[in-house]
Structures are given as C-alpha cells and as structure tokens.
Amino acid sequence: LLGPALGFARKWYIIGNLTTTTEPMFYYLQNNDTSVEVPTNEAISSYQVSQLKERYEYYGLRIAQSLGYTFEFDAINIEPFVQAYIGQGLNRTSIHYHWDTQINSEHLEYDSTINENITHQGFSAGVQFIGLNGYMSFLKVSKNTLTFKKRRTKSYESSGGTSSYAESKESLNDHLDKISVTLGLGYIF
C-alpha cells in the first residue's frame, strides 16, 4: 500500500533538549492490482479470457505522541525519537473478476466490495534531521497492530446466465500485526 499522509505537530521542550511532540495525522493508502489473460492463438490474442482487478483503500485519522532528544550541530539538528499512537481507519476493498470464453455456460463475473472499521495502534522509533533553515526529514520504523472491528460485504455473481447477490455484516475482533517504514519531509515554522 502506498499513499500520502498529512500531519501537523507541536513540539514542547521539557528539560534542556528533551522534547515531546503531539501530532494529529490524516492518511490515505491504496493499491491497485490488475491481471489479464489472453489466448495464445495470435488470431484472437487481443481477446481477454479472464481479468482480475483488486483495489485496496485504507484511510483514517490518528494521533501520536513522541519523546525525543535534540543533538545540536552547526548546520543541522539530529533528533532520535520514540513514538506511540492510536487511531481509527476505514478499509475498502473492491474485487472484480471476469471469465469469458465466448461460451454462455462458461461465462463468470464476480464483484465484491468489503468495508471494514479498523482501530490501529503502534510504536515507532526513528530519527529526524532538522536543518537550521526549517526544512526537516525523518525516517522511522513502526510496529502496527490493526484490530478489525466491523465488516460489511456485498457480492454479486453472474454465472452461465444466472445471477445472485449477497450482503453480510460481521462483528470481529481480529488482530493483525504489521511492520512499516516511513520516510517523511516537512517544514518547521
């Protein structure tokens, strides 16, 4: 999953160069995958026998609290930090599958949409590089725990001239652990 995140932070000095930072952030991540199969016969090689499209979207809001220490140098400040955060997100997955050999009894089409409410929390460790001109960048590694709370699924299937529709709602308590690496750029006012 790739995508942008937009956050604003406020840093407070506790004692000397020891700092704490509060950061609300909005993020949007997505991934699109499409695979197509065509016949090997050159006369009909432009005909799509099967197609699978998958789109994953994940967006939400989180708030983070960091603790860091600033090492001051002539042209740059370096600040290692640790961070804890919690947030709420939504996941939307769309899947479309199409199989067609131009024989009605072999035609299959499937569409599914899955919406999930997700609570996430995690811990990060990283380092910020702060230029004296205000520009900054950071690198951090995070361990994320995603907890899937509610799932709503809608599915449509058409096969051999018949079609069906299904819808379901589930309450979940599934946990998924992920490791992520973030590279960020910013400006300090």
Tab-separated table of C-alpha atoms in Angstrom:
chain	number	residue	atom	x	y	z
A	1	LEU	CA	0.000	0.000	0.000
A	2	LEU	CA	1.313	3.419	-0.943
A	3	GLY	CA	-0.080	6.866	-0.336
A	4	PRO	CA	0.247	10.255	1.313
A	5	ALA	CA	-0.144	11.273	4.925
A	6	LEU	CA	-0.662	14.830	6.129
A	7	GLY	CA	0.091	15.729	9.715
A	8	PHE	CA	0.751	18.763	11.849
A	9	ALA	CA	2.832	18.630	15.004
A	10	ARG	CA	3.581	20.797	18.009
A	11	LYS	CA	6.846	20.312	19.900
A	12	TRP	CA	7.427	21.280	23.522
A	13	TYR	CA	10.768	21.380	25.302
A	14	ILE	CA	10.573	19.564	28.631
A	15	ILE	CA	14.058	19.953	30.090
A	16	GLY	CA	17.068	21.104	28.058
A	17	ASN	CA	16.952	19.318	24.694
A	18	LEU	CA	14.424	16.674	25.807
A	19	THR	CA	11.216	17.220	23.816
A	20	THR	CA	7.713	15.869	23.441
A	21	THR	CA	5.626	16.232	20.277
A	22	THR	CA	1.892	15.848	19.648
A	23	GLU	CA	0.867	15.056	16.071
A	24	PRO	CA	-2.595	14.512	14.565
A	25	MET	CA	-2.403	12.964	11.089
A	26	PHE	CA	-4.701	12.037	8.209
A	27	TYR	CA	-3.581	9.314	5.798
A	28	TYR	CA	-4.751	7.640	2.606
A	29	LEU	CA	-3.129	4.455	1.290
A	30	GLN	CA	-4.084	2.456	-1.772
A	31	ASN	CA	-3.028	-0.316	-4.107
A	32	ASN	CA	-4.450	-1.367	-7.480
A	33	ASP	CA	-3.697	-4.783	-8.972
A	34	THR	CA	-4.963	-5.937	-12.371
A	35	SER	CA	-4.130	-9.152	-14.196
A	36	VAL	CA	-5.417	-10.098	-17.642
A	37	GLU	CA	-5.103	-13.392	-19.527
A	38	VAL	CA	-5.463	-13.655	-23.298
A	39	PRO	CA	-5.398	-16.713	-25.602
A	40	THR	CA	-2.095	-17.828	-27.108
A	41	ASN	CA	-3.675	-18.076	-30.584
A	42	GLU	CA	-2.497	-14.931	-32.458
A	43	ALA	CA	-5.798	-14.529	-34.346
A	44	ILE	CA	-7.693	-13.901	-31.089
A	45	SER	CA	-4.800	-12.775	-28.851
A	46	SER	CA	-6.438	-9.407	-28.117
A	47	TYR	CA	-9.487	-11.130	-26.569
A	48	GLN	CA	-9.485	-11.088	-22.757
A	49	VAL	CA	-10.403	-14.510	-21.412
A	50	SER	CA	-10.023	-13.506	-17.786
A	51	GLN	CA	-9.492	-10.316	-15.842
A	52	LEU	CA	-8.953	-9.811	-12.122
A	53	LYS	CA	-8.980	-6.287	-10.644
A	54	GLU	CA	-8.331	-5.626	-6.977
A	55	ARG	CA	-8.345	-2.187	-5.345
A	56	TYR	CA	-7.429	-1.629	-1.709
A	57	GLU	CA	-8.027	1.730	0.002
A	58	TYR	CA	-7.195	2.468	3.597
A	59	TYR	CA	-7.730	5.893	5.159
A	60	GLY	CA	-8.177	7.370	8.591
A	61	LEU	CA	-7.017	9.655	11.352
A	62	ARG	CA	-4.529	9.054	14.130
A	63	ILE	CA	-2.876	10.958	16.950
A	64	ALA	CA	0.701	10.358	18.037
A	65	GLN	CA	2.821	11.401	21.000
A	66	SER	CA	6.628	11.384	20.690
A	67	LEU	CA	9.545	11.742	23.065
A	68	GLY	CA	12.898	12.808	21.607
A	69	TYR	CA	16.250	14.358	22.349
A	70	THR	CA	17.837	17.012	20.098
A	71	PHE	CA	21.562	16.951	19.337
A	72	GLU	CA	22.560	20.384	18.007
A	73	PHE	CA	25.281	20.828	15.360
A	74	ASP	CA	26.378	23.834	13.264
A	75	ALA	CA	24.165	23.215	10.199
A	76	ILE	CA	21.707	20.558	11.351
A	77	ASN	CA	19.959	19.183	14.407
A	78	ILE	CA	19.566	15.428	14.777
A	79	GLU	CA	16.757	14.113	16.953
A	80	PRO	CA	16.245	10.414	17.689
A	81	PHE	CA	12.743	9.719	18.999
A	82	VAL	CA	10.230	7.112	20.119
A	83	GLN	CA	6.530	7.440	19.415
A	84	ALA	CA	3.212	5.859	20.445
A	85	TYR	CA	-0.013	6.358	18.533
A	86	ILE	CA	-3.649	5.313	18.241
A	87	GLY	CA	-6.212	5.919	15.517
A	88	GLN	CA	-9.325	4.897	13.646
A	89	GLY	CA	-9.385	3.868	10.000
A	90	LEU	CA	-11.609	2.519	7.273
A	91	ASN	CA	-10.660	-0.113	4.721
A	92	ARG	CA	-12.447	-0.528	1.402
A	93	THR	CA	-11.595	-3.442	-0.868
A	94	SER	CA	-13.120	-3.877	-4.326
A	95	ILE	CA	-12.646	-7.087	-6.310
A	96	HIS	CA	-13.829	-7.666	-9.875
A	97	TYR	CA	-13.314	-10.982	-11.668
A	98	HIS	CA	-14.408	-11.705	-15.239
A	99	TRP	CA	-14.049	-15.030	-17.113
A	100	ASP	CA	-15.421	-15.356	-20.628
A	101	THR	CA	-14.532	-17.911	-23.315
A	102	GLN	CA	-17.439	-16.709	-25.514
A	103	ILE	CA	-19.459	-19.761	-24.452
A	104	ASN	CA	-22.506	-18.701	-22.364
A	105	SER	CA	-22.327	-21.656	-19.991
A	106	GLU	CA	-18.690	-20.803	-19.167
A	107	HIS	CA	-19.221	-17.077	-18.515
A	108	LEU	CA	-18.462	-15.989	-14.935
A	109	GLU	CA	-18.442	-12.495	-13.454
A	110	TYR	CA	-17.924	-11.646	-9.805
A	111	ASP	CA	-17.920	-8.294	-7.959
A	112	SER	CA	-17.325	-7.881	-4.253
A	113	THR	CA	-16.973	-4.822	-2.007
A	114	ILE	CA	-15.707	-5.164	1.556
A	115	ASN	CA	-15.829	-2.262	4.046
A	116	GLU	CA	-14.098	-2.626	7.418
A	117	ASN	CA	-13.748	-0.408	10.514
A	118	ILE	CA	-10.257	-0.691	11.926
A	119	THR	CA	-8.655	0.555	15.126
A	120	HIS	CA	-4.895	0.818	14.967
A	121	GLN	CA	-2.187	1.427	17.477
A	122	GLY	CA	1.549	1.181	17.423
A	123	PHE	CA	5.007	2.165	18.491
A	124	SER	CA	7.766	3.723	16.396
A	125	ALA	CA	11.439	4.538	16.677
A	126	GLY	CA	13.203	6.903	14.335
A	127	VAL	CA	15.368	9.907	13.730
A	128	GLN	CA	14.658	13.436	12.459
A	129	PHE	CA	17.131	15.629	10.596
A	130	ILE	CA	16.267	19.303	11.086
A	131	GLY	CA	18.029	21.960	9.019
A	132	LEU	CA	18.539	25.378	10.532
A	133	ASN	CA	16.508	26.767	7.583
A	134	GLY	CA	13.410	24.920	8.906
A	135	TYR	CA	13.316	22.011	6.441
A	136	MET	CA	13.299	18.595	8.015
A	137	SER	CA	13.118	14.915	7.114
A	138	PHE	CA	12.640	11.793	9.159
A	139	LEU	CA	12.935	8.042	8.936
A	140	LYS	CA	11.044	5.755	11.279
A	141	VAL	CA	10.218	2.089	11.716
A	142	SER	CA	6.834	1.226	13.246
A	143	LYS	CA	5.165	-1.855	14.659
A	144	ASN	CA	1.444	-1.519	13.984
A	145	THR	CA	-1.421	-3.557	15.417
A	146	LEU	CA	-4.626	-3.387	13.382
A	147	THR	CA	-7.863	-4.540	15.045
A	148	PHE	CA	-10.708	-5.222	12.634
A	149	LYS	CA	-13.984	-4.355	14.403
A	150	LYS	CA	-16.810	-4.470	11.823
A	151	ARG	CA	-17.006	-5.819	8.279
A	152	ARG	CA	-19.707	-5.325	5.663
A	153	THR	CA	-19.520	-7.377	2.465
A	154	LYS	CA	-21.580	-7.011	-0.713
A	155	SER	CA	-21.150	-9.577	-3.513
A	156	TYR	CA	-22.657	-10.016	-6.951
A	157	GLU	CA	-22.083	-13.112	-9.095
A	158	SER	CA	-23.213	-13.908	-12.627
A	159	SER	CA	-22.556	-17.378	-13.985
A	160	GLY	CA	-23.973	-19.196	-17.013
A	161	GLY	CA	-26.978	-16.861	-17.348
A	162	THR	CA	-27.941	-16.794	-13.641
A	163	SER	CA	-27.046	-14.158	-11.108
A	164	SER	CA	-27.029	-13.818	-7.325
A	165	TYR	CA	-26.486	-11.060	-4.773
A	166	ALA	CA	-25.368	-11.426	-1.154
A	167	GLU	CA	-24.794	-8.958	1.666
A	168	SER	CA	-23.445	-9.643	5.154
A	169	LYS	CA	-22.389	-7.782	8.285
A	170	GLU	CA	-19.964	-9.164	10.858
A	171	SER	CA	-18.644	-8.039	14.222
A	172	LEU	CA	-15.000	-9.005	14.525
A	173	ASN	CA	-12.121	-8.784	16.924
A	174	ASP	CA	-9.287	-9.856	14.598
A	175	HIS	CA	-5.766	-8.533	15.187
A	176	LEU	CA	-3.085	-8.129	12.534
A	177	ASP	CA	0.496	-7.028	13.268
A	178	LYS	CA	2.475	-5.154	10.602
A	179	ILE	CA	5.886	-3.528	10.383
A	180	SER	CA	6.157	-0.339	8.318
A	181	VAL	CA	8.926	2.054	7.313
A	182	THR	CA	8.131	5.746	6.797
A	183	LEU	CA	10.204	8.446	5.139
A	184	GLY	CA	8.863	11.950	5.648
A	185	LEU	CA	9.586	15.522	4.659
A	186	GLY	CA	8.378	18.667	6.389
A	187	TYR	CA	8.949	22.255	7.390
A	188	ILE	CA	9.199	23.656	10.926
A	189	PHE	CA	7.553	27.064	11.367
